[in-house]
PDB file of C-alpha atoms in Angstrom:
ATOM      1  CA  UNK A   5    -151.745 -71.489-171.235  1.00  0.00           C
ATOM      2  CA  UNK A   6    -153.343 -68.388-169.763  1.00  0.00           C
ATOM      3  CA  UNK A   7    -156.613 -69.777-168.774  1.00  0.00           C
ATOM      4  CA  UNK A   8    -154.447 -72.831-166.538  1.00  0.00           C
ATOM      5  CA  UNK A   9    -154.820 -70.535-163.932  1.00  0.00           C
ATOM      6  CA  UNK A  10    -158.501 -70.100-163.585  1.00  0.00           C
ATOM      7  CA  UNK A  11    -160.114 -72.512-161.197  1.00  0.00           C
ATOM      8  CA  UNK A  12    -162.501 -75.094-163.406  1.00  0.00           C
ATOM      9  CA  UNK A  13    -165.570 -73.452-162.090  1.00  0.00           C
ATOM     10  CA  UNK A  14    -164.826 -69.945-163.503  1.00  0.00           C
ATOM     11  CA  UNK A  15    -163.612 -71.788-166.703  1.00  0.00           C
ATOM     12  CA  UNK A  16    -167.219 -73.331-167.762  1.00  0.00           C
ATOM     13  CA  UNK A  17    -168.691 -70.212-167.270  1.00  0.00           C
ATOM     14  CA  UNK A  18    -166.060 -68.575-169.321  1.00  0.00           C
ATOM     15  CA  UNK A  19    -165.154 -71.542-171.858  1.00  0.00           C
ATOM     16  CA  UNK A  20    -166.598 -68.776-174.577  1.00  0.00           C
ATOM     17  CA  UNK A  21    -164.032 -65.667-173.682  1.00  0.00           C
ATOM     18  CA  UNK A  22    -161.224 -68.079-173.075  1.00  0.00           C
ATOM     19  CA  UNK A  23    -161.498 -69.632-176.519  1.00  0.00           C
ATOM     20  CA  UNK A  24    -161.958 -66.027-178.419  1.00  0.00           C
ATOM     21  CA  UNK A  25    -159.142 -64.706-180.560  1.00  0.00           C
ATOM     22  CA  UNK A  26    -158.532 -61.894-178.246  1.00  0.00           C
ATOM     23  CA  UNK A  27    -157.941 -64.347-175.468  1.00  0.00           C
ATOM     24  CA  UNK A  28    -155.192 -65.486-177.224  1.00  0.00           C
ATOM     25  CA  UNK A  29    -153.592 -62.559-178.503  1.00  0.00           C
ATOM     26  CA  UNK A  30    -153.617 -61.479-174.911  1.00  0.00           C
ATOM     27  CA  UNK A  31    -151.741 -64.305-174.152  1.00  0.00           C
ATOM     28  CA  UNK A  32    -148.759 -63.531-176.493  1.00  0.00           C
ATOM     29  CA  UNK A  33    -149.334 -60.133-175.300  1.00  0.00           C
ATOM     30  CA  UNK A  34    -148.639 -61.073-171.393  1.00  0.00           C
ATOM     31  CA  UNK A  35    -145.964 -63.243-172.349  1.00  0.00           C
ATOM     32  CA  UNK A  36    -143.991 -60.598-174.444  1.00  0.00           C
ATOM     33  CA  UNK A  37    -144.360 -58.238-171.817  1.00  0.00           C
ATOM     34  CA  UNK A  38    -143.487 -60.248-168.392  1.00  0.00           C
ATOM     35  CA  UNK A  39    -140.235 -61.109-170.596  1.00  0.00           C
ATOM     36  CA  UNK A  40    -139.423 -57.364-171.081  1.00  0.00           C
ATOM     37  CA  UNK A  41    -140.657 -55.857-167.970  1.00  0.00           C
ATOM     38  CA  UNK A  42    -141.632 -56.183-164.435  1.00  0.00           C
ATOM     39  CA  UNK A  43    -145.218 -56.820-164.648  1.00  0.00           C
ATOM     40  CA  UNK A  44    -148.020 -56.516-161.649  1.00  0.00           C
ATOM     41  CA  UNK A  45    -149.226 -58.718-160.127  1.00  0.00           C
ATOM     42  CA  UNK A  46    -147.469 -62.205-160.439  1.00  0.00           C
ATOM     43  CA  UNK A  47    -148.443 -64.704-162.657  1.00  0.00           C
ATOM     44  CA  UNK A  48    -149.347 -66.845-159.216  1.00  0.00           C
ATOM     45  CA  UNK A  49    -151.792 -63.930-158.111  1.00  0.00           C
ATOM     46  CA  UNK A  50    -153.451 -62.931-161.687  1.00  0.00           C
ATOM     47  CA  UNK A  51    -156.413 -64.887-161.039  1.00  0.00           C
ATOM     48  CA  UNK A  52    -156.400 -64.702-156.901  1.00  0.00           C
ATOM     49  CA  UNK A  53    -159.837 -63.203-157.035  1.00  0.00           C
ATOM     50  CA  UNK A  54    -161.224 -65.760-158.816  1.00  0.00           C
ATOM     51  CA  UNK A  55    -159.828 -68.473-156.930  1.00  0.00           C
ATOM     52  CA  UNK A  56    -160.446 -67.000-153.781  1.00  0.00           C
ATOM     53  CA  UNK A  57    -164.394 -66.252-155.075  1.00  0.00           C
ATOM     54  CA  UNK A  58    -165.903 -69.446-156.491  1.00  0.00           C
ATOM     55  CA  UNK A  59    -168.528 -68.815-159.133  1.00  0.00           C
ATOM     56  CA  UNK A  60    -171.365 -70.269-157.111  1.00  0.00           C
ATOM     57  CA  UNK A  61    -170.641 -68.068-154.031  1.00  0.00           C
ATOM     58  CA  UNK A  62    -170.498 -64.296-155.786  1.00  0.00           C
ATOM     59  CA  UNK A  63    -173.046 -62.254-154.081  1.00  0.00           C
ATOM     60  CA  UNK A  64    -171.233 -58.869-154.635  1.00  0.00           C
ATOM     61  CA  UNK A  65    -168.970 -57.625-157.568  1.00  0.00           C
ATOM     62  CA  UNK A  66    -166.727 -54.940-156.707  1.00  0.00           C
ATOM     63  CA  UNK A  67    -165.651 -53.223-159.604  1.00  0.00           C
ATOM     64  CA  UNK A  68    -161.796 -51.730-160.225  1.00  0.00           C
ATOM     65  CA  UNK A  69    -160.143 -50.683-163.340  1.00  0.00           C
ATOM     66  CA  UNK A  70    -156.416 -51.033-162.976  1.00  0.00           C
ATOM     67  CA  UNK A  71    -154.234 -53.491-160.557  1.00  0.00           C
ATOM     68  CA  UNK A  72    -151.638 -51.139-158.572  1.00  0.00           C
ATOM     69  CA  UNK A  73    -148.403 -50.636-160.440  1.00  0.00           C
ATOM     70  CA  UNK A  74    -146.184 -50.140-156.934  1.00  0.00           C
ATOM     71  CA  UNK A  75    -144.178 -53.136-156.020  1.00  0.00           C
ATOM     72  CA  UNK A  76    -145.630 -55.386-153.527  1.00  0.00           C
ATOM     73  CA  UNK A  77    -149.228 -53.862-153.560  1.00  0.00           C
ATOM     74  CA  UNK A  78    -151.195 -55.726-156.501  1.00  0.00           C
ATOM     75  CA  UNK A  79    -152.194 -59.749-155.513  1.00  0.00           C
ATOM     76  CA  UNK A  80    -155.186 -60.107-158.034  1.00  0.00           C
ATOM     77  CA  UNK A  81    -158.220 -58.249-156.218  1.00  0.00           C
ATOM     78  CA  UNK A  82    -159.111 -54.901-157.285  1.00  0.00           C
ATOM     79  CA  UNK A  83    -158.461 -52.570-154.459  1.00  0.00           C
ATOM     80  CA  UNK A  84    -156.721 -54.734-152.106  1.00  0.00           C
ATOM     81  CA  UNK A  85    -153.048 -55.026-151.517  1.00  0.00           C
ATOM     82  CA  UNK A  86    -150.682 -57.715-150.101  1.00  0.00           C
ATOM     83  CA  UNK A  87    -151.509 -58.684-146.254  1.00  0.00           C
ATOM     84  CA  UNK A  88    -149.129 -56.429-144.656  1.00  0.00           C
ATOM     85  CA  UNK A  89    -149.049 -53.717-147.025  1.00  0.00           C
ATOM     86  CA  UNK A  90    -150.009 -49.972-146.038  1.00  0.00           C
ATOM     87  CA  UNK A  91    -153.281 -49.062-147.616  1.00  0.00           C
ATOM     88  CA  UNK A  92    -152.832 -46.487-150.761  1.00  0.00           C
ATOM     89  CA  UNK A  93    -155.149 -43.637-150.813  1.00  0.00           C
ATOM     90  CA  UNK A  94    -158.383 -44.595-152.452  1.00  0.00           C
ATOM     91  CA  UNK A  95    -158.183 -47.582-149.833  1.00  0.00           C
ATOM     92  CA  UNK A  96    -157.401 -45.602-147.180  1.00  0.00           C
ATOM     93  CA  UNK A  97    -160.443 -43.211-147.895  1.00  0.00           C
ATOM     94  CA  UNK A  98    -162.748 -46.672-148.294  1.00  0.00           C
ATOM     95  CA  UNK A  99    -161.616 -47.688-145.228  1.00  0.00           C
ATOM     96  CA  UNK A 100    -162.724 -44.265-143.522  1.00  0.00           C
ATOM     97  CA  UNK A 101    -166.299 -44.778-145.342  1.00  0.00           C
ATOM     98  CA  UNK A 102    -166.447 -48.425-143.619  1.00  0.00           C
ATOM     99  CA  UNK A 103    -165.921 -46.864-139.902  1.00  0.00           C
ATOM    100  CA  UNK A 104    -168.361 -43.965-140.582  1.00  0.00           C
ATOM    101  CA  UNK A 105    -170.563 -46.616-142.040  1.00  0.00           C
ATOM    102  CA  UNK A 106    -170.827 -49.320-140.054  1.00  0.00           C
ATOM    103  CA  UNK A 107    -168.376 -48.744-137.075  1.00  0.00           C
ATOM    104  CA  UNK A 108    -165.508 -50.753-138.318  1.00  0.00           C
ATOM    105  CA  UNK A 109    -162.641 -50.336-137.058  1.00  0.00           C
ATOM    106  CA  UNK A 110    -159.233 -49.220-138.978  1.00  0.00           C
ATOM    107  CA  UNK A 111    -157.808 -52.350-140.156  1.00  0.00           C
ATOM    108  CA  UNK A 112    -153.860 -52.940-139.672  1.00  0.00           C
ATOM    109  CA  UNK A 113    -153.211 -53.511-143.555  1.00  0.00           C
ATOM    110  CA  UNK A 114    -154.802 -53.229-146.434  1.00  0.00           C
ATOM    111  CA  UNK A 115    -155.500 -56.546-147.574  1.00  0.00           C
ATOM    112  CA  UNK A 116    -159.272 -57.367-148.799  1.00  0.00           C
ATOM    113  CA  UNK A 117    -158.982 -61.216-148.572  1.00  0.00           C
ATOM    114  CA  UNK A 118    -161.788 -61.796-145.935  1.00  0.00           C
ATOM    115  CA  UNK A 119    -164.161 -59.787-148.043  1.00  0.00           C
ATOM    116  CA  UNK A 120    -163.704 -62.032-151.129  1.00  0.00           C
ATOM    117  CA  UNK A 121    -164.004 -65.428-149.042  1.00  0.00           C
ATOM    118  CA  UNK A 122    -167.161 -63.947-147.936  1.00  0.00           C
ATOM    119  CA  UNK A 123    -168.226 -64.322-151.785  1.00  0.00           C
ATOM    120  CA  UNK A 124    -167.304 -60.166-152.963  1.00  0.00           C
ATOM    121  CA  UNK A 125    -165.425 -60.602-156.076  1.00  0.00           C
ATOM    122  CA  UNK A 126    -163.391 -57.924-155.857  1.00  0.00           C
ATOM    123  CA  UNK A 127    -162.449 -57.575-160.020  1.00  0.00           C
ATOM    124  CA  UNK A 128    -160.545 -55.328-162.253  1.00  0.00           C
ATOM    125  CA  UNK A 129    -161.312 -54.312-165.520  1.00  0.00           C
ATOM    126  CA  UNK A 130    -157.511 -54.859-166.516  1.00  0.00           C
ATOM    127  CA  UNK A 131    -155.556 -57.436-164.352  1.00  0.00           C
ATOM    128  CA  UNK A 132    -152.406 -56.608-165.140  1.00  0.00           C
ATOM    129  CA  UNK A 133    -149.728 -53.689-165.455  1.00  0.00           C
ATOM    130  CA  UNK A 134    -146.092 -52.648-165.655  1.00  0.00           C
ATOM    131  CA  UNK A 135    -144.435 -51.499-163.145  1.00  0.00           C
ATOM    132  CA  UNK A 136    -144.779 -47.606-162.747  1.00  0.00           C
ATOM    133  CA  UNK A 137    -146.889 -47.593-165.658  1.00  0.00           C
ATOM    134  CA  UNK A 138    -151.281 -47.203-164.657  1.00  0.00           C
ATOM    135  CA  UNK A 139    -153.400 -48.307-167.531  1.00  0.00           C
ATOM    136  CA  UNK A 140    -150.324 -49.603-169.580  1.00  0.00           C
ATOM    137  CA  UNK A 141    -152.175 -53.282-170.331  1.00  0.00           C
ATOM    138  CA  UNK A 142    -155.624 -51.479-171.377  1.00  0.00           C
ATOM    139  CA  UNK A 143    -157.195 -52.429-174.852  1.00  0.00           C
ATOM    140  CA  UNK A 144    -154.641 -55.269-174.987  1.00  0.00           C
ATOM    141  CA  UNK A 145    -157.278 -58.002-174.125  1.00  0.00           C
ATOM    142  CA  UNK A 146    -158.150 -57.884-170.386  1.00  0.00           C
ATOM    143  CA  UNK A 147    -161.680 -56.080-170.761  1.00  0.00           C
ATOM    144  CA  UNK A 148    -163.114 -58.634-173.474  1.00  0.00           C
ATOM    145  CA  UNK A 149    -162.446 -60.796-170.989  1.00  0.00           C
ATOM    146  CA  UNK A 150    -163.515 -59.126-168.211  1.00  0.00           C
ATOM    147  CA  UNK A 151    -166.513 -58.036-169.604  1.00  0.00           C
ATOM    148  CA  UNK A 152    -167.616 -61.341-169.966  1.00  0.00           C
ATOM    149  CA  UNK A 153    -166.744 -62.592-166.271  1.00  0.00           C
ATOM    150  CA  UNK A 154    -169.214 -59.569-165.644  1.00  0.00           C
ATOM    151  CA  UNK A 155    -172.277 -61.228-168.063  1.00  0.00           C
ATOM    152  CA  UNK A 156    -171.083 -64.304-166.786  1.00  0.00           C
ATOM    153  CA  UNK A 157    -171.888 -63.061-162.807  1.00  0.00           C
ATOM    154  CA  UNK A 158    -174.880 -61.532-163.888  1.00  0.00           C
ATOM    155  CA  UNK A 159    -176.767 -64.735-165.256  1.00  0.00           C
ATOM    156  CA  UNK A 160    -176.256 -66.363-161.995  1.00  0.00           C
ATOM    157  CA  UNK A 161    -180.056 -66.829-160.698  1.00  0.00           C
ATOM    158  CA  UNK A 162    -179.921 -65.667-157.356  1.00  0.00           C
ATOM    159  CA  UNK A 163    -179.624 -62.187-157.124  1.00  0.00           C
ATOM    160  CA  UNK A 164    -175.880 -60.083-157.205  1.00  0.00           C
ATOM    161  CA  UNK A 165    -175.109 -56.476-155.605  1.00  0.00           C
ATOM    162  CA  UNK A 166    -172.874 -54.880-158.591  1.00  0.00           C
ATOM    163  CA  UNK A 167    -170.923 -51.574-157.380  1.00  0.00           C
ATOM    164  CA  UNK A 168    -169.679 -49.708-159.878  1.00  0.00           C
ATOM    165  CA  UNK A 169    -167.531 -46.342-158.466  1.00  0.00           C
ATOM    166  CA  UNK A 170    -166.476 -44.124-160.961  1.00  0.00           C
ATOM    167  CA  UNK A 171    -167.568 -43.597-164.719  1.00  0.00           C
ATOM    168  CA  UNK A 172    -165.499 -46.139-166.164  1.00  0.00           C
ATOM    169  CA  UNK A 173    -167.230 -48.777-163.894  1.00  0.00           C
ATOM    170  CA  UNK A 174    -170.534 -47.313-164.742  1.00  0.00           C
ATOM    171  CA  UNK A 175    -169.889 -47.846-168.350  1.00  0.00           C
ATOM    172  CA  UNK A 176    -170.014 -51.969-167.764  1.00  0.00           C
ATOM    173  CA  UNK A 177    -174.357 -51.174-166.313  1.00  0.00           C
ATOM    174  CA  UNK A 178    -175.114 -52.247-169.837  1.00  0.00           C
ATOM    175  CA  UNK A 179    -173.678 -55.693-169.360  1.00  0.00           C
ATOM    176  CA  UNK A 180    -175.784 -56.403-166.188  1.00  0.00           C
ATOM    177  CA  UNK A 181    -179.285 -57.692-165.851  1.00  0.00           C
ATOM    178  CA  UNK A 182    -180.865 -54.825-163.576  1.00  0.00           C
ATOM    179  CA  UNK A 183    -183.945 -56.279-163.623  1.00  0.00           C
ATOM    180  CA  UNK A 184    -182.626 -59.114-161.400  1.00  0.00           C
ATOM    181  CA  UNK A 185    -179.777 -57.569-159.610  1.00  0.00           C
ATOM    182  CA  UNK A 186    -179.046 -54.599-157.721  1.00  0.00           C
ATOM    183  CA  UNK A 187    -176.837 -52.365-159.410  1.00  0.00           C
ATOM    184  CA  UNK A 188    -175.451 -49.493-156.876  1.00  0.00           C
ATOM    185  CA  UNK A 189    -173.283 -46.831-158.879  1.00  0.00           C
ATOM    186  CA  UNK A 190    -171.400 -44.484-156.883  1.00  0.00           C
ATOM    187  CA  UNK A 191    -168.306 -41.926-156.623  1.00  0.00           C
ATOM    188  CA  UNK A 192    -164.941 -43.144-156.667  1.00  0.00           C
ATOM    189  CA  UNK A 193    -163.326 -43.154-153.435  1.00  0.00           C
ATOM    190  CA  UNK A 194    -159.444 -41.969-155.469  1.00  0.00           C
ATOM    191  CA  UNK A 195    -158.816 -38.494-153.253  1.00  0.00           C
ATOM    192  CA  UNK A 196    -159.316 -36.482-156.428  1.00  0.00           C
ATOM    193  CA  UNK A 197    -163.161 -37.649-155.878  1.00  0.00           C
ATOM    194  CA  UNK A 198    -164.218 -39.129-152.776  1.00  0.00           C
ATOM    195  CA  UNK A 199    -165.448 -35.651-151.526  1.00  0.00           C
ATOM    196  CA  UNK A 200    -167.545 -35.453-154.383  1.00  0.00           C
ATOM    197  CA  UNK A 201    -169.822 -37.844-153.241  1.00  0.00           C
ATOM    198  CA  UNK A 202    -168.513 -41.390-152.307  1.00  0.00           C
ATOM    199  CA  UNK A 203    -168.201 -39.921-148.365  1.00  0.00           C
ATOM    200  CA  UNK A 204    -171.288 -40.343-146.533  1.00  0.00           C
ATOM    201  CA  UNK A 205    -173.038 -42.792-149.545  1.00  0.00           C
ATOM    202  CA  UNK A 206    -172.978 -45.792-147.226  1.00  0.00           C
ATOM    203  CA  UNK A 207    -172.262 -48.378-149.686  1.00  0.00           C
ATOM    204  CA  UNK A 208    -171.182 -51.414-147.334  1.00  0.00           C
ATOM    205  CA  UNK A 209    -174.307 -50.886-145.027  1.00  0.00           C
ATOM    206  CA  UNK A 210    -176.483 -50.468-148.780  1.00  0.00           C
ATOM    207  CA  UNK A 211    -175.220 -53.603-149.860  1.00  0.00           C
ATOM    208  CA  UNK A 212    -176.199 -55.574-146.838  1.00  0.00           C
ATOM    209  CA  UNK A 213    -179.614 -54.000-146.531  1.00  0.00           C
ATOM    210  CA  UNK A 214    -179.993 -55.280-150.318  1.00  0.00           C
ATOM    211  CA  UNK A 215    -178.506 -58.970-149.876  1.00  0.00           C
ATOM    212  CA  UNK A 216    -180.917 -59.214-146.728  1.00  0.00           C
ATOM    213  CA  UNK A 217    -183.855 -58.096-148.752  1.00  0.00           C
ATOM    214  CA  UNK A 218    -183.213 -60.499-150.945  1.00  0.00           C
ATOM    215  CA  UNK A 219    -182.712 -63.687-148.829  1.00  0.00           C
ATOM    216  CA  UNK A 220    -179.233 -63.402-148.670  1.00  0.00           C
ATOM    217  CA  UNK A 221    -176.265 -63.334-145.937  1.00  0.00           C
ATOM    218  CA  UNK A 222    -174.784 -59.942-145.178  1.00  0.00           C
ATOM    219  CA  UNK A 223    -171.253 -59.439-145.357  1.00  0.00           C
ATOM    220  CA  UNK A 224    -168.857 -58.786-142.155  1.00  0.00           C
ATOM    221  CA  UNK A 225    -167.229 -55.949-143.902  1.00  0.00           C
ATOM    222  CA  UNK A 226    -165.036 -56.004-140.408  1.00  0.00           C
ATOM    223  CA  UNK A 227    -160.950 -56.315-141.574  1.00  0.00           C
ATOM    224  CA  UNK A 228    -158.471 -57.645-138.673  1.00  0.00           C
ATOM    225  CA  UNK A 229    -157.396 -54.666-136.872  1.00  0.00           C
TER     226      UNK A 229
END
């Protein structure tokens, strides 16, 4: 089953989406498709983000839309790519942000894993894709889903920094408690419009000064270098 590879605390919260009919026509969906095509990322890393992220330790929710469809790149957490892989080029202008930000350095690959042990789950709207093929798994399942992994973070009681870069991120605000949270919408950092407004907005040195205002730990946004 689908759901066999969610760890068991992500599956109480989500016992409701996992048991919905679109949950299970996403299933036969997945399965048709990995059968016909080369699909991103593995069935081992479809979930990473949320085993990597417990439930109980969320404190920021990085929104993506679509897992890269390049081989090698996509391991389950929205803008991250396998350790060793080169950064592609909305990463690479995030990474920029973080050294004009908060002084850290270039990192040697583009792999987000220490942010998401630090408790940033680091999710897509759509976890999966064929090869070559962006948005080809939209409206097949994945955002029911996801949308409810979002409700799901946002009736935790301690407070959550949500990011949401880009409109299509922005359009999930409605699903968040505001009131309680700190939602932080931004540009996208994709080169066709990080010069429009996500360079210079400070978001990694915002979210701290919000978690810390709030009782919480800051996150070492610092990658290996």
């Amino acid at each position: 089953m689908l759901a066999d590879g969610l760890p068991e605390d992500w599956k109480q919260v989500l016992q409701d989406a996992i048991h919905a009919p679109s949950f299970k026509e996403l299933e036969r969906f997945l399965r048709e498709q990995r059968a016909e095509h080369t699909v991103f990322p593995s069935e081992a890393d479809m979930f990473s983000a949320f085993r990597l992220t417990p439930y109980a330790d969320v404190r920021v929710l990085l929104l993506g839309q679509d897992p890269y469809h390049g081989p090698k790149q996509a391991h389950g957490l929205a803008f991250s790519v396998q350790p060793g892989v080169p950064p592609p080029p909305s990463l690479v202008n995030m990474f920029k942000e973080l050294q004009s930000d908060v002084g850290a350095p270039k990192p040697r690959d583009g792999s987000l894993i220490p942010w998401a042990k630090q408790g940033v789950l680091l999710l897509n709207t759509v976890l999966t894709v064929r090869q070559a093929e962006p948005n080809s798994h939209a409206k097949h399942g994945w955002e029911q889903f996801t949308d409810a992994v979002i409700r799901a973070v946002s009736e935790k009681p301690d407070p959550v920094v949500f990011l949401l870069w880009g409109k299509p991120a922005q359009k999930k605000k409605s699903l968040i408690d505001a009131k309680r949270h700190v939602v932080m919408e931004g540009t996208h950092p994709s080169p066709l419009s990080a010069s429009k407004g996500f360079f210079g907005s400070k978001p990694f040195s915002e979210t701290n000064a919000a978690l810390e205002a709030r009782g919480q730990k800051s996150i070492d946004w610092r990658l290996p270098g």
